[in-house]
Each structure stands twice: as structure tokens, then as C-alpha cells.
C-alpha positions as a printed Julia matrix, in Angstrom:
472×3 Matrix{Float64}:
 -32.79   25.19   -2.65
 -35.13   26.69   -5.3
 -37.36   23.59   -5.13
 -37.64   23.81   -1.36
 -38.57   27.51   -1.56
 -41.22   26.72   -4.17
 -42.64   23.94   -2.02
 -42.84   26.33    0.91
 -44.78   28.9    -1.12
 -47.17   26.29   -2.54
 -47.69   24.83    0.89
 -48.76   28.18    2.32
 -51.21   28.71   -0.59
 -52.7    25.24   -0.19
 -53.26   25.78    3.5
 -54.94   29.07    2.72
 -57.27   27.56    0.08
 -58.03   24.6     2.33
 -59.1    27.0     5.04
 -61.34   28.95    2.63
 -62.86   25.76    1.18
 -63.88   24.58    4.62
 -65.59   27.89    5.31
 -67.42   27.9     1.96
 -68.73   24.36    2.37
 -69.84   24.93    5.95
 -71.69   28.12    4.96
 -73.32   26.28    2.07
 -74.57   23.48    4.35
 -75.6    25.75    7.24
 -76.19   29.27    5.95
 -77.5    30.53    9.29
 -74.45   29.41   11.29
 -71.33   31.5    10.78
 -68.28   29.41   10.14
 -64.98   30.03   11.88
 -61.87   29.7     9.74
 -59.52   26.86   10.58
 -56.62   28.11   12.64
 -53.83   27.02   10.35
 -50.5    28.76   10.89
 -48.3    27.78    7.97
 -44.6    28.32    8.54
 -41.82   28.45    5.96
 -40.04   25.66    7.81
 -43.01   23.34    7.32
 -42.15   22.24    3.83
 -42.19   18.52    3.11
 -44.17   17.52    6.26
 -47.11   19.73    5.21
 -47.44   18.05    1.81
 -49.18   15.02    3.28
 -51.37   17.14    5.55
 -52.48   19.36    2.66
 -53.24   16.38    0.44
 -55.27   14.87    3.25
 -57.24   18.14    3.56
 -58.17   18.07   -0.13
 -59.33   14.46    0.08
 -61.3    15.17    3.21
 -63.05   18.14    1.6
 -63.94   16.12   -1.49
 -65.16   13.18    0.6
 -67.21   15.57    2.69
 -69.02   16.86   -0.42
 -69.76   13.34   -1.67
 -70.95   12.21    1.72
 -73.35   15.14    1.95
 -74.55   14.47   -1.62
 -73.47   17.91   -2.81
 -73.67   17.73   -6.6
 -72.91   21.34   -7.33
 -70.71   23.13   -4.86
 -70.82   26.89   -4.6
 -68.89   28.86   -7.23
 -66.28   29.95   -4.73
 -65.74   26.35   -3.68
 -65.32   25.23   -7.32
 -62.71   27.89   -7.9
 -60.93   26.94   -4.7
 -60.92   23.22   -5.59
 -59.56   23.95   -9.08
 -56.84   26.15   -7.61
 -55.95   23.51   -5.05
 -55.73   20.84   -7.76
 -53.28   22.91   -9.81
 -51.24   23.78   -6.76
 -51.11   20.13   -5.71
 -49.74   19.14   -9.15
 -47.07   21.83   -8.94
 -46.22   20.8    -5.43
 -45.9    17.15   -6.43
 -43.44   18.06   -9.19
 -41.4    20.25   -6.87
 -41.34   17.55   -4.24
 -40.19   14.98   -6.81
 -37.37   17.28   -7.98
 -36.3    17.93   -4.39
 -36.31   14.2    -3.68
 -34.13   13.56   -6.75
 -31.67   16.24   -5.62
 -31.6    14.72   -2.14
 -31.07   11.25   -3.59
 -28.22   12.51   -5.8
 -26.53   14.2    -2.83
 -26.96   11.07   -0.75
 -25.57    8.84   -3.51
 -22.47   11.04   -3.83
 -21.77   10.98   -0.09
 -22.29    7.21    0.04
 -20.06    6.49   -2.99
 -17.44    3.86   -2.22
 -14.15    3.64   -4.11
 -11.71    0.76   -4.02
  -7.94    1.22   -3.98
  -5.71   -1.86   -4.25
  -1.98   -1.73   -3.48
  -0.11   -4.85   -4.55
   3.34   -5.08   -2.93
   5.89   -7.1    -4.9
   9.21   -6.39   -3.11
  11.1    -4.38   -0.49
  14.6    -2.86   -0.36
  16.42   -5.95    0.85
  15.25   -6.7     4.39
  15.02  -10.52    4.52
  12.47  -10.65    7.34
   9.94   -7.84    7.11
   8.32   -5.16    4.99
   7.0    -1.85    6.33
   5.46    1.52    5.5
   4.8     4.58    7.65
   1.65    5.89    5.99
  -0.75    5.48    3.07
  -3.15    8.37    2.43
  -5.82    8.42   -0.28
  -6.18   12.05   -1.36
  -9.1    13.87   -2.95
  -9.07   16.68   -5.5
  -8.05   19.22   -2.84
  -5.14   17.04   -1.67
  -6.94   16.22    1.57
  -7.2    12.62    2.86
 -10.53   10.97    2.04
 -12.51    9.14    4.76
 -11.52    5.48    5.0
 -14.42    3.04    5.17
 -12.24   -0.05    5.58
  -8.74   -1.4     5.02
  -8.09   -5.13    4.65
  -5.57   -7.56    3.19
  -5.36  -11.12    2.03
  -4.46  -13.71    4.65
  -1.38  -12.57    6.57
  -0.87  -14.58    9.77
   2.0   -12.41   11.05
   1.13   -8.76   10.49
   0.3    -5.96   12.9
  -2.75   -3.78   12.41
  -3.27   -2.06    9.07
  -4.93    0.87   10.84
  -1.44    2.24   11.48
  -1.21    2.92    7.75
  -4.3     5.15    7.61
  -4.43    6.78   11.05
  -3.54   10.21    9.65
  -0.06   10.33   11.22
   2.47   10.76    8.44
   5.82   10.94   10.25
   6.29    8.55   13.17
   9.08    8.55   15.7
   8.62    5.05   17.13
   8.86    1.75   15.29
   5.88    0.35   17.2
   3.67    2.93   15.44
   4.69    1.76   11.95
   2.89   -0.94    9.97
   4.94   -4.0     9.09
   4.48   -7.57    7.88
   6.65  -10.65    7.54
   8.53  -10.81    4.25
   8.57  -12.68    2.0
   4.97  -13.91    2.39
   4.39  -17.58    2.98
   3.75  -19.74   -0.14
   1.66  -19.92   -2.21
   1.45  -16.13   -1.76
   4.01  -14.17   -3.77
   2.93  -10.66   -2.82
   0.93   -8.69   -0.26
  -2.31   -7.07   -1.37
  -3.85   -4.24    0.65
  -7.44   -3.21   -0.15
  -8.69    0.23    0.91
 -12.3     1.42    0.57
 -12.86    5.18    0.66
 -16.07    7.2     0.96
 -16.95   10.22   -1.17
 -15.29   11.58   -4.28
 -13.17    9.55   -6.67
  -9.56    9.5    -5.36
  -7.16   11.91   -7.04
  -3.87   10.46   -5.78
  -2.25    8.24   -3.17
   0.51    9.36   -0.84
   3.13    6.78    0.21
   5.42    7.64    3.11
   8.33    5.28    3.87
   9.69    4.03    7.18
  12.63    6.34    8.02
  13.96    4.04   10.75
  14.55    0.98    8.58
  14.83    1.89    4.86
  15.68   -1.7     3.89
  12.12   -2.76    4.78
  10.43   -0.03    2.73
   8.11   -0.8    -0.17
   9.92   -1.1    -3.48
   8.0    -2.52   -6.43
   4.25   -1.95   -6.19
   1.13   -1.81   -8.33
  -1.73    0.58   -7.6
  -5.3     0.04   -8.82
  -8.21    2.47   -8.45
 -11.71    1.1    -9.06
 -10.27   -1.77  -11.07
  -7.93    0.29  -13.28
  -4.13   -0.04  -13.05
  -2.62    3.45  -12.59
   0.92    2.72  -11.45
   3.39   -0.12  -11.7
   7.04    0.3   -10.76
   9.6     0.96   -8.05
   9.27    3.54   -5.27
  12.35    5.45   -4.08
  13.82    4.0    -0.91
  13.6     7.05    1.36
  11.45    9.54   -0.57
   7.85   10.3     0.35
   5.71   10.29   -2.81
   2.31   11.35   -4.09
   1.23    9.1    -6.98
  -1.48   10.65   -9.19
  -4.28    8.24   -9.97
  -4.39    9.24  -13.62
  -3.81    7.36  -16.82
  -0.15    6.78  -17.66
   1.47    5.51  -20.82
   2.23    1.79  -20.79
   5.99    1.36  -21.16
   5.66   -1.81  -23.24
   3.7     0.01  -25.95
   6.38    1.16  -28.42
   4.02    2.05  -31.26
   4.09    5.76  -30.47
   7.41    5.87  -28.66
   8.8     8.55  -30.97
   5.86   10.84  -30.26
   6.27   10.46  -26.52
  10.01   10.05  -26.1
  10.3    13.4   -24.33
   7.37   12.76  -21.98
   7.93   11.32  -18.5
   6.75    7.74  -18.02
   5.54    8.55  -14.5
   3.54   11.6   -13.45
   4.72   14.17  -10.89
   5.45   12.92   -7.39
   5.36   15.51   -4.63
   6.63   15.54   -1.06
   3.96   16.18    1.54
   6.06   18.77    3.27
   6.6    20.7     0.08
   2.93   20.64   -0.84
   2.0    22.01    2.57
   4.44   24.89    2.06
   2.96   25.98   -1.28
   4.16   29.52   -0.78
   7.73   28.19   -0.78
   7.56   26.43   -4.17
  10.03   27.42   -6.88
   9.85   26.92  -10.68
  10.0    23.17  -11.41
  12.99   21.12  -12.55
  12.65   17.86  -14.47
  14.36   14.51  -14.59
  13.43   11.16  -16.13
  10.6    10.75  -13.6
   8.97   14.07  -14.46
   8.85   17.21  -12.36
  11.24   17.36   -9.39
   9.61   18.84   -6.29
  12.01   21.25   -4.61
  11.58   23.73   -1.81
  12.76   27.2    -1.06
  13.05   28.05    2.62
  14.76   30.54    4.89
  14.6    28.72    8.24
  15.73   25.17    8.99
  15.59   23.6    12.46
  17.32   20.35   13.4
  15.93   18.67   16.5
  17.94   16.02   18.37
  15.81   13.65   20.45
  18.39   11.22   21.9
  21.81    9.6    21.5
  23.01    6.02   21.03
  23.77    5.53   24.71
  24.33    8.62   26.84
  21.11    9.99   28.37
  22.53   13.5    28.81
  24.93   14.29   25.96
  24.78   14.01   22.18
  27.41   14.63   19.52
  27.47   15.22   15.76
  30.6    15.3    13.61
  29.35   17.54   10.81
  26.23   18.86    9.05
  26.14   19.95    5.41
  23.33   21.62    3.49
  23.38   21.27   -0.32
  21.88   23.49   -3.02
  20.18   22.34   -6.22
  23.55   22.13   -7.99
  24.77   19.54   -5.51
  27.21   21.97   -3.91
  27.63   22.32   -0.14
  26.52   25.78    0.98
  28.73   28.04    3.06
  26.35   28.01    6.0
  28.77   29.73    8.4
  29.16   32.77    6.14
  25.56   33.07    4.93
  23.48   32.06    7.94
  22.72   32.86   11.55
  23.22   29.63   13.54
  21.83   29.18   17.04
  21.71   26.28   19.51
  18.6    26.01   21.7
  18.3    23.78   24.8
  21.79   22.34   24.17
  23.37   23.38   27.47
  26.81   25.0    27.69
  27.92   23.83   24.25
  30.57   25.06   21.78
  29.47   27.43   19.05
  27.14   25.55   16.66
  29.04   27.19   13.78
  31.62   24.41   14.18
  29.01   21.9    12.99
  28.84   23.48    9.54
  32.55   23.89    8.71
  33.04   22.35    5.24
  36.84   22.1     5.37
  38.49   18.7     4.98
  40.61   19.64    7.97
  37.56   20.16   10.15
  38.95   18.2    13.09
  42.21   20.17   13.2
  40.19   23.38   12.96
  38.02   22.33   15.85
  41.07   21.55   17.98
  41.53   25.31   18.32
  38.27   25.59   20.25
  37.51   24.13   23.65
  34.43   24.31   25.81
  34.72   25.74   29.31
  32.6    22.97   30.79
  34.98   20.31   32.24
  32.26   17.64   32.3
  32.68   17.33   28.54
  36.43   16.64   28.61
  36.14   12.85   28.48
  34.26   13.15   25.19
  36.8    15.33   23.41
  39.0    12.57   22.01
  38.06   13.29   18.44
  36.67   16.77   18.96
  33.1    16.34   17.79
  30.51   19.0    18.46
  28.42   18.09   21.48
  25.55   19.44   23.54
  23.18   18.59   26.36
  20.04   16.59   25.62
  16.84   18.37   26.65
  13.15   17.48   26.54
  11.33   17.33   24.22
  14.39   17.93   22.02
  17.56   19.95   21.66
  17.5    22.24   18.63
  19.89   23.82   16.15
  18.41   26.72   14.16
  19.79   27.81   10.79
  18.45   31.05    9.3
  19.58   32.08    5.81
  19.8    35.71    4.75
  17.45   35.0     1.84
  15.33   31.95    0.88
  17.43   29.14   -0.56
  16.73   25.95   -2.48
  17.7    22.86   -0.52
  18.32   19.49   -2.17
  19.94   17.55    0.69
  21.1    17.69    4.31
  24.0    15.43    5.3
  24.78   14.28    8.86
  28.18   12.76    9.69
  28.5    10.55   12.76
  31.71    8.68   11.99
  32.47    6.11   14.67
  36.08    5.97   15.89
  35.72    4.61   19.41
  33.23    3.14   21.84
  32.95    6.54   23.48
  31.84    8.01   20.16
  29.1     5.4    19.94
  27.93    6.33   23.41
  27.26   10.0    22.65
  26.49    9.91   18.92
  23.15   11.56   18.08
  20.53    9.01   17.11
  16.96   10.25   16.46
  16.64   13.54   14.6
  13.78   15.68   13.26
  14.12   18.29   10.51
  11.77   21.27   10.23
  11.5    23.75    7.34
   9.12   26.72    7.39
   7.81   25.37   10.73
   6.81   22.05    9.09
   8.32   18.71   10.05
   9.75   17.37    6.79
  11.82   14.44    8.02
  12.18   12.23   11.09
  14.58    9.34   11.33
  17.65    7.69   12.82
  21.18    8.77   11.94
  23.49    6.03   10.69
  26.22    4.69   12.92
  28.81    2.25   11.64
  32.47    1.27   11.95
  32.52    0.11    8.34
  33.48    2.53    5.59
  33.01    2.58    1.84
  34.35    4.96   -0.78
  31.49    7.37   -0.3
  31.36    7.12    3.47
  27.71    6.1     3.11
  27.84    3.68    6.03
  28.55    6.48    8.48
  26.7     9.38    6.85
  22.99   10.05    6.64
  21.86   11.82    3.47
  18.36   13.31    3.64
  17.39   14.13    0.04
  14.6    16.52   -0.84
  14.79   15.96   -4.61
  14.51   12.52   -6.18
  17.1    13.22   -8.87
  19.6    10.42   -9.48
  22.21   12.67  -11.12
  22.06   15.18   -8.3
  22.24   12.49   -5.63
  25.25   10.81   -7.24
  27.08   14.11   -7.42
  26.54   14.73   -3.71
  27.58   11.19   -2.8
  30.67   11.22   -5.04
  31.87   14.55   -3.67
  31.5    13.43   -0.06
  34.81   14.18    1.65
  34.18   13.11    5.23
């Protein structure tokens, strides 16, 4: 900016001296004819364009003197020419500096960075691999512009643009990127190449497919501008931000004692938690580093559809867990409200933590007779509404949430018909999860085949405690 201002000032002076030089020379050649000054109206906005015009004026004046065989110009003209020469030198330097600044700015904006994601495995799906979103983030945690995204030859793969279209959470499988897995020989992995424009990437955000966790990326390698920054497994259902910073190579044991207490992998952060920065709490740590956790006062559960019935949905039970892995007493500590659920039973029944929940619910009956055929096993039910039916949970004070559990145990074909299927979870007015609730007639010790656990902290010890204490 200073260079441009200097050029503007010099330009105005040069125009002024050029005008005076013309008058002096004309008076010298024709002393009896009064000369009229050139009508030059320099403007501050005429900066670089006037440089050429001014230089041309100087050359023309000099040529004019030579052509007229003027060996000794008048004293005023000599002073003016000397002043114009000095000003022209200053102007040339200022213009060069401005050009260099412009070139530097242009080179920064045109800088291209290369990110390579090498996919080595998925979570067990024998036919395909998928991912909801890949975002390359800058220093302010904002997605960088994508110049291109390509991959090595994949004959059966839908468009890669679905990975970088800016939509993090997707509610339809057709909007999610996928490819056949495993790749056809001789290929042993899938390599995705992303070119970004602008600043050097700070991190990469990986968001899994919530509708089919078995197809999610597992073991990957991430390169930035030719340097390996990450190599390892991704959690199956946890959205991560991987810092593109140097990490300690695990095979290097020479300084293991000095680093034994340091995490091998840098902090991974959920998108939803980063967007709610005001809700962050002091960090916890596990073997992966810092555990991102959130503190919120309002949670909304949105039900989009059921597994068969277009009008009614049902959920057996919902539990919300704290950071100690204990189920909270939601009924006692929260205000619970059902919105757009029709004439439904009290939503408090959804959050009863007793092992005898079904016998407790037998005490309550809805007044709407149209629900009677679905009361066999007394599950909470409501009407489906567009765009979604909602259950609001408001805590008395902000709480730390580690997990939300949904139980949709199948006991009959009628249960399958009305069981809630697609669900969204909102915290602090931000969508933090969208996926499909599990539905199965097969049971294991933990009830995992019929329960959906949505974890908000990637802590293996905490997760195992919640799973082991499951009593549904």
C-alpha cells in the first residue's frame, strides 16, 4: 500500500514537471507566442497506468530538444529535466517493489498443495468401501478450496466429488462416496489424490459413513506435499481431524524412554465439538492423546422414519451417559418434551433406566386406540411427522456427554414394522450425528446387535465400561 501511495505522489509531480517543461521549451522557441499549459489532470487513482505516459512525455521532450538542435536549454528547463530524472528513478523503484508485492500475493493465492490418502483396509465389508466426507482444513479450521480430486484406476467407483462437496453429514446412501473392495489385482489399495489451492493444509477431517460402518475406512496413510504425516487405523464410527504435523515414528525405539508418556498420535477432534467451542471442557487423555468431549444443556433427537410403518415409530429405550460411563438420571434431572409426535405417551418413559422398564411401562396406556395393536411389548411410540419428529432433552445445568444409547430390541414382526430407523442428534443446535438404528433378532452378551451406541469420546476404556454394563 505504501508503494502505491508513493507512486501516486511521484506520478502527480512528474505530470506537473512535464507540463512546466513543455511551457518552458515552447517559450524558448517562440518567445513572442504565449504558451498554454497542457491540461493534465492527474488523479490519485491513476497510478501504474500513468508511469508509461509520464516516461513517454520525458522522452518526447528530450527528442523535441534534439530535433530542434537545442544545445543549451533554459535554466528552468534544465532544473525541470533533472527533477524529472530523479523522480523517474524513484518511481521505477517503487513500481518494481509494488510489482514484487503483487507477484508474491499472486504466488501465494496460486500455491497448490497435494494431499494423498492411501486406503489399505475397511471394517469388514467384503464388497465395498465408503466415506462420507474428506475436508482439507487450513490454519483457521476452514476447508481449503479444492482444485482437483483424482484416484488411480478404479473401474467401479462413483464420483469422488461426493467426498469434497462440503456436506459433512449425509442422510442418504446415494450421497456417500463408495468403491468396490477389495480393489482388483494388481492393485492392493486405493489412492486418492487431492490438490488444494492457497495455504499449506493444517489438518484433514475424515467423516465416516454412519449408515454402513463395516464399509468405513480403517487403515490409511496420509501424505501432505510428499511427507507422511499419519499411518494407522481410524475408529469405526468416530469423525476425526488428523493434524498434518510431524509425528514420532513408532518403530524408532531409540528415544522410547524419553517419549513413553507422549501420545503416538496427535489430537483428533469431532467437527461438532469444534464448532461448539464455547461448550468445550478441560481435556481428558487416553493412549491416543487428548479426548474431545462436549458440555451441553440441550439435546434433540430427531426421528425421520421407521423400518416399515409410514405413520408410527417406536423406540424401546434411550440412555445418556456421562464421562464416567454411568447412565444419567434423565427423568429426574431434565425437562423432556416430544414435538410433532402426535398423541403419544409421556416421553419420560423413554429414559427410564430400570431393568424392569417394560413392567413399569405396563402401568401407562395411551388414550389413542389406534395404537393398541402396537402395544404387545409396550414400547414408546409416536406419530411420524415431516421433516422429523423430535424429542427434546434439556438439562438443568450443562453436562458432559460421552454416549447416547438407543434400544430397538426386536421381538416380533410388528416390532420390526414400527421400529425407528433413521435418527439425527443435535446438541447446542448443531447436528452431531445422523445414522440408522440397529435392528436385529440376534443377541450377544452386550446386546450390541440390537442397540446403537453413539459415542462422543474415542476412549476404549470408557466404551468398554458402557458396553459391559448394558442391561437391556
